[in-house]
Tab-separated table of C-alpha atoms in Angstrom:
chain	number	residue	atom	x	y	z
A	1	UNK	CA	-148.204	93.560	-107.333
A	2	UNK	CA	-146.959	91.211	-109.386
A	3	UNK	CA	-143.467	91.054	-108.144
A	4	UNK	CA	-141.026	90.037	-110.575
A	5	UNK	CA	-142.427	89.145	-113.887
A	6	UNK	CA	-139.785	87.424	-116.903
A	7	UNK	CA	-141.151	86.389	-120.299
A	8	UNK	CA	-140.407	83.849	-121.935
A	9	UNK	CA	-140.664	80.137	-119.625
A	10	UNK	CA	-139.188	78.080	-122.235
A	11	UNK	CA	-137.022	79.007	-125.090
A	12	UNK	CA	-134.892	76.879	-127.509
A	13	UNK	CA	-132.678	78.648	-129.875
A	14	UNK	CA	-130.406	77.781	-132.785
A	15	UNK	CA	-126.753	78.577	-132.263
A	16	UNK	CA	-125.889	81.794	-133.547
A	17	UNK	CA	-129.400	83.015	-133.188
A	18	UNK	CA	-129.856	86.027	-130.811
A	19	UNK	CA	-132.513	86.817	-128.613
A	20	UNK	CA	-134.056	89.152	-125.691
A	21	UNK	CA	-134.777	87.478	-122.093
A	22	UNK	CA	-137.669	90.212	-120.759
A	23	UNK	CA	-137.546	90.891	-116.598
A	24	UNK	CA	-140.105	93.602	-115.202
A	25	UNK	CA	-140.462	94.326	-111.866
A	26	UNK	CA	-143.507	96.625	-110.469
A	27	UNK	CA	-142.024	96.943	-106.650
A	28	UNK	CA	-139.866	100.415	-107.837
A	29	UNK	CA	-137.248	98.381	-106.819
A	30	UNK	CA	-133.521	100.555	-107.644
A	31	UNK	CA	-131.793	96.999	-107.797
A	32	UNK	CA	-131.539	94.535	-110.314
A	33	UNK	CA	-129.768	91.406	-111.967
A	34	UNK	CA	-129.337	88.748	-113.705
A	35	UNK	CA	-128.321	85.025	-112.806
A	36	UNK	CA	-127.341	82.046	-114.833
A	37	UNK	CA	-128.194	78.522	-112.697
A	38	UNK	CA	-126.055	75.384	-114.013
A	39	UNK	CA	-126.587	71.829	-112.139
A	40	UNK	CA	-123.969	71.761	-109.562
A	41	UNK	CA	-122.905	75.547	-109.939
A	42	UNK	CA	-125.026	77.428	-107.740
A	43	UNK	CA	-126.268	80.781	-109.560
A	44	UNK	CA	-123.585	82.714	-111.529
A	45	UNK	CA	-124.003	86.420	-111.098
A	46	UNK	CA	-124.356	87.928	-115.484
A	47	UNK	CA	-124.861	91.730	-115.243
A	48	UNK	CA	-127.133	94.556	-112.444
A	49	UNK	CA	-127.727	97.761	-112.194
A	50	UNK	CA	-128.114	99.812	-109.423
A	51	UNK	CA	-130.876	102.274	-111.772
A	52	UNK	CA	-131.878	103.120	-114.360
A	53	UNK	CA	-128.919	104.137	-117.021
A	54	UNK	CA	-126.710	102.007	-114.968
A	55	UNK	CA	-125.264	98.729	-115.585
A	56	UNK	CA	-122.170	96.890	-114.644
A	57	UNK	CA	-120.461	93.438	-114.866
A	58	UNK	CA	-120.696	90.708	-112.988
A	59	UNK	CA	-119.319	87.067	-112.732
A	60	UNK	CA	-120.396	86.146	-116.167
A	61	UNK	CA	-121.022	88.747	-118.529
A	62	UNK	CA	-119.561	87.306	-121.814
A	63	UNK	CA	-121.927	86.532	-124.345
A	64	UNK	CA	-124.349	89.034	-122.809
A	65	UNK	CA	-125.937	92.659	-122.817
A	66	UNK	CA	-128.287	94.467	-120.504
A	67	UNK	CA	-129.488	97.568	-120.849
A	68	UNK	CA	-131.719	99.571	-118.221
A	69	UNK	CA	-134.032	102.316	-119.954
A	70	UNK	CA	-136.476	102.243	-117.318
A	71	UNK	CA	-136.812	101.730	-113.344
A	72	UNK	CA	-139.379	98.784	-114.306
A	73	UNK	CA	-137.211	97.143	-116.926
A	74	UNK	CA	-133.983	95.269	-117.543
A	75	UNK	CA	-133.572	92.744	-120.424
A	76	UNK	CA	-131.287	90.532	-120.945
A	77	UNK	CA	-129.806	90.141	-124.877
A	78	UNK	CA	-128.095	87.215	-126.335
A	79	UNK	CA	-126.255	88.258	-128.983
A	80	UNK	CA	-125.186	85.164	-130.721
A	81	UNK	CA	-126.282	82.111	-128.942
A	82	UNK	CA	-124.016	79.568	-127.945
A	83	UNK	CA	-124.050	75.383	-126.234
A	84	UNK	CA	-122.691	76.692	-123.397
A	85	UNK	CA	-125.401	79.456	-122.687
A	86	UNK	CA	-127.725	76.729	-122.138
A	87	UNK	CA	-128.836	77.184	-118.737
A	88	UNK	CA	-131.688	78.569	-116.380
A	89	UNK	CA	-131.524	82.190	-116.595
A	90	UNK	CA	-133.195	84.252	-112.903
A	91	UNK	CA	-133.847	87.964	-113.049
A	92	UNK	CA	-133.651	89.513	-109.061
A	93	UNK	CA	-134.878	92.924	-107.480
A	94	UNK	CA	-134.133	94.761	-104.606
A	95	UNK	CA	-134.873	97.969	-102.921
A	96	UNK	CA	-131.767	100.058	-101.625
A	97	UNK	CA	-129.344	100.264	-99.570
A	98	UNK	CA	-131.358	99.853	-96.626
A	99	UNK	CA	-133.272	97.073	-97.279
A	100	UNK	CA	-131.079	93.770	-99.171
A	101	UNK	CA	-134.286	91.382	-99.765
A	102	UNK	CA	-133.813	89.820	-103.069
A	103	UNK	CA	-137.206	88.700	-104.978
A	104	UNK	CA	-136.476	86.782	-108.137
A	105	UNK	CA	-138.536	85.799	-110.627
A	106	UNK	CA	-140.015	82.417	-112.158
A	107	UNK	CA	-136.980	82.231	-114.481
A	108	UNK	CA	-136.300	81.153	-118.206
A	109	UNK	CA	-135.129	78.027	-119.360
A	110	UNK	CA	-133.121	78.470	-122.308
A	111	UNK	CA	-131.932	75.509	-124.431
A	112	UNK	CA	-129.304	76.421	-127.398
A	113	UNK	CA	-129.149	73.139	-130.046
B	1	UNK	CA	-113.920	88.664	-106.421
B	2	UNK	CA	-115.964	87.400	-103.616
B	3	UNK	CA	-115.300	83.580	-103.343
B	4	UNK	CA	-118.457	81.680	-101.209
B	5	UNK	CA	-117.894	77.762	-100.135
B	6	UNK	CA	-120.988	75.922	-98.809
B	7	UNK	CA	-120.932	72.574	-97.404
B	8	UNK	CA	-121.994	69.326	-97.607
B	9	UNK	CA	-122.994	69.374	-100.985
B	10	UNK	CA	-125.976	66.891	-100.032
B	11	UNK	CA	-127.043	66.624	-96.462
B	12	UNK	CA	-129.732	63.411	-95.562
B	13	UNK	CA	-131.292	63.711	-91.932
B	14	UNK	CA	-134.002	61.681	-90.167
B	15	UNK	CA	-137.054	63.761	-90.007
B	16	UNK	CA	-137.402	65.786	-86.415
B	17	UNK	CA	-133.261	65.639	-86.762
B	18	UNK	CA	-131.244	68.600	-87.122
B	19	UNK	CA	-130.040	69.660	-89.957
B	20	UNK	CA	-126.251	72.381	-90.607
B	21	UNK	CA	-125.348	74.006	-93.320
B	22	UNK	CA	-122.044	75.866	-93.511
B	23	UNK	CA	-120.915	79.035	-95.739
B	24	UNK	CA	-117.276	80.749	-95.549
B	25	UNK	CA	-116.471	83.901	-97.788
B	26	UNK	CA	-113.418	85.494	-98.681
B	27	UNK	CA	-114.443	88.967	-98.508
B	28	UNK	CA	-114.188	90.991	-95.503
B	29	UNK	CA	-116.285	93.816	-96.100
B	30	UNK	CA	-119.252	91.357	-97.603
B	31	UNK	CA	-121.908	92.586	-95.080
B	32	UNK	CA	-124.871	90.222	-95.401
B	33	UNK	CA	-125.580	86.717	-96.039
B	34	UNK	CA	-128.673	85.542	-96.915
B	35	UNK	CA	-129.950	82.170	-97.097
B	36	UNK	CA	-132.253	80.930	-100.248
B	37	UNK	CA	-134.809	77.652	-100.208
B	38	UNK	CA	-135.235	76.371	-104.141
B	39	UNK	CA	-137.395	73.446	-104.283
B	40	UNK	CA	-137.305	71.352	-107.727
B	41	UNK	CA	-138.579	73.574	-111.175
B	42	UNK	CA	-138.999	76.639	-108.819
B	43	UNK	CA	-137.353	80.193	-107.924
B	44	UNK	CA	-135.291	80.697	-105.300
B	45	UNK	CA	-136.957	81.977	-102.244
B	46	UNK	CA	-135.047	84.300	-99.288
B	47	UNK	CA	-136.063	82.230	-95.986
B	48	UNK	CA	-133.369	84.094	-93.370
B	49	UNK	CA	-130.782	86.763	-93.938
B	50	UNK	CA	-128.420	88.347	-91.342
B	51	UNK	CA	-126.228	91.808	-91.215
B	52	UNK	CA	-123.061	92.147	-90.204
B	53	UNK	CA	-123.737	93.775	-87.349
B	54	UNK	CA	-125.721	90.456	-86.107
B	55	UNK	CA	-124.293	87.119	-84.624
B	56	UNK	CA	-127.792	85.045	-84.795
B	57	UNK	CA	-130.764	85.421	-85.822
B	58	UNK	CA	-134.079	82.891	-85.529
B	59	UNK	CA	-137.121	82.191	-87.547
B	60	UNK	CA	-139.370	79.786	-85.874
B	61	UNK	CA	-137.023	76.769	-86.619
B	62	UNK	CA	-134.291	78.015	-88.466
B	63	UNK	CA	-131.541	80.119	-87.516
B	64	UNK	CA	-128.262	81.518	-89.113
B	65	UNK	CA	-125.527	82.147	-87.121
B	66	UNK	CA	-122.405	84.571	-88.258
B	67	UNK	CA	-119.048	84.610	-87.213
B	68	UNK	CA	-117.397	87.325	-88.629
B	69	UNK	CA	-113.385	86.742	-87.675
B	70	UNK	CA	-113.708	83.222	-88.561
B	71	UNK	CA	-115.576	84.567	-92.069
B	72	UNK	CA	-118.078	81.596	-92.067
B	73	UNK	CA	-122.059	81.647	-91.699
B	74	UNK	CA	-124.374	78.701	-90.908
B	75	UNK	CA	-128.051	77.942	-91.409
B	76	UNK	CA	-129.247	75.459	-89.009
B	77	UNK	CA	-132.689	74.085	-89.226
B	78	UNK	CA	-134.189	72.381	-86.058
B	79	UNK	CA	-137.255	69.509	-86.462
B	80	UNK	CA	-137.124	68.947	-89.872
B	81	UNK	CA	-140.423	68.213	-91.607
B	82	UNK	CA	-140.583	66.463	-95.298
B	83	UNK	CA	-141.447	70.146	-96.914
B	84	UNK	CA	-137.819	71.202	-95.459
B	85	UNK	CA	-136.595	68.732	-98.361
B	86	UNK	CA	-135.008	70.832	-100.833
B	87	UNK	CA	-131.954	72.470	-102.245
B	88	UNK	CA	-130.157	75.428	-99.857
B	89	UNK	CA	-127.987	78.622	-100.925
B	90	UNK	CA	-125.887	80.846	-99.619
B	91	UNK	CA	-125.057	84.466	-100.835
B	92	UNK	CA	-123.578	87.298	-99.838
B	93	UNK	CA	-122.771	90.919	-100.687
B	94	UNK	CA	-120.099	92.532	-101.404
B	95	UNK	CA	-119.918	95.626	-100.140
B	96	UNK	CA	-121.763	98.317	-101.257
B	97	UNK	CA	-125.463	97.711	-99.429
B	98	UNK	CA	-126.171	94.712	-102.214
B	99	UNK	CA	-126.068	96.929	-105.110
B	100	UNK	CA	-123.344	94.865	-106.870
B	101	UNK	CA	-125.866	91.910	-106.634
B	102	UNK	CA	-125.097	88.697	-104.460
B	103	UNK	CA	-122.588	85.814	-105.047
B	104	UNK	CA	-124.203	82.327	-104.071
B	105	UNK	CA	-122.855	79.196	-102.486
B	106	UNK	CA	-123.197	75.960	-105.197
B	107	UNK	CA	-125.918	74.912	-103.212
B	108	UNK	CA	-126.436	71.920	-100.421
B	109	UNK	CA	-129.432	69.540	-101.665
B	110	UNK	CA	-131.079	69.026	-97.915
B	111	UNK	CA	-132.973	65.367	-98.058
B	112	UNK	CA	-135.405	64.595	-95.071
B	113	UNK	CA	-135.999	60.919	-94.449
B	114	UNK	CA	-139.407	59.711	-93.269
């Protein structure tokens, strides 16, 4: 298994420019989302999904779209890429209700000039 | 929305000390609270977790302790060791089994002096 895989590491964008954070997961894990980490802010809560076809809100979704084709896959896409969406981006997975373990992966460090 | 505090913001303990770390919540029906280790450049990594239906819960040295009424969680680490250096969240669910993903604590950066 290779748990919770996101592509790319590093990333520096233009402002305006849009772009597509990848997250797989291989655990058939129902559960996943996406996190924003700021210094001194903890880890902001962007969009999940509970499957695939569903998405929702969360904390921070402005600036942002998910979509979830797949049980494996849920990208994140910038749409127009702003200062302030500089940040470390996490993706997370989870099994069901029954089990609330949270595996993230390696994250993406996103710099917008 | 669910609203989590965590305190200190930076905790610095004497190796083999004890180290606390507290967590209150707003939500009521938030049913668990896990506890993440991120150490510098790295992912966040689940260490402990506890249910609602739980009080404590121990790990070889850690523990987390919940008090429900009071709406506050704690991780306490006994005989810290320099790899325990590192920075510490909180999170919890709301409810809904952890569906609606978790809402995390800004974080307490846990130093460990020699």
């Amino acid at each position: 298994n290779a748990g919770v895989t996101q592509t790319p590491k590093f990333q520096v964008l233009k402002t305006g420019q849009s772009m597509t954070l990848q997250c797989a997961q291989d655990m058939n894990h129902e559960y996943m989302s996406w996190y924003r980490q700021d210094p001194g802010m903890g880890l902001r809560l962007i969009h999940y999904s509970v499957g695939a076809g569903i998405t929702d809100q969360g904390e921070v979704p402005n600036g942002y779209n998910v979509s979830r084709s797949t049980t494996e896959d849920f990208p994140l896409r910038l749409l127009s890429a702003a200062p302030s969406q500089t940040s470390v981006y996490f993706c997370a997975s989870s099994y069901s209700y029954n089990s609330y373990g949270y595996t993230f992966g390696s994250g993406t460090r996103l710099t917008v000039v | 929305g669910e609203n989590v505090e965590q305190h200190p913001s930076t905790l610095s303990v004497q190796e083999g000390d004890s180290a606390v770390i507290k967590c209150t919540y707003s939500d009521s029906a938030s049913n668990y609270f896990p506890w993440y280790k991120q150490e510098l450049g790295k992912r966040p990594q689940l260490i402990i977790d506890i249910r609602s239906n739980v009080g404590e819960k121990k790990d070889q040295r850690i523990a987390v302790t919940l008090n429900k009424t009071a709406k506050h969680f704690s991780l306490h680490i006994t005989e810290t060791q320099p790899e325990d250096s590192a920075v510490y969240f909180c999170a919890v669910t709301e409810s809904g089994g952890g569906a609606d993903g978790l809402t995390f604590g800004k974080g307490t950066h846990l130093i460990i002096q020699p």
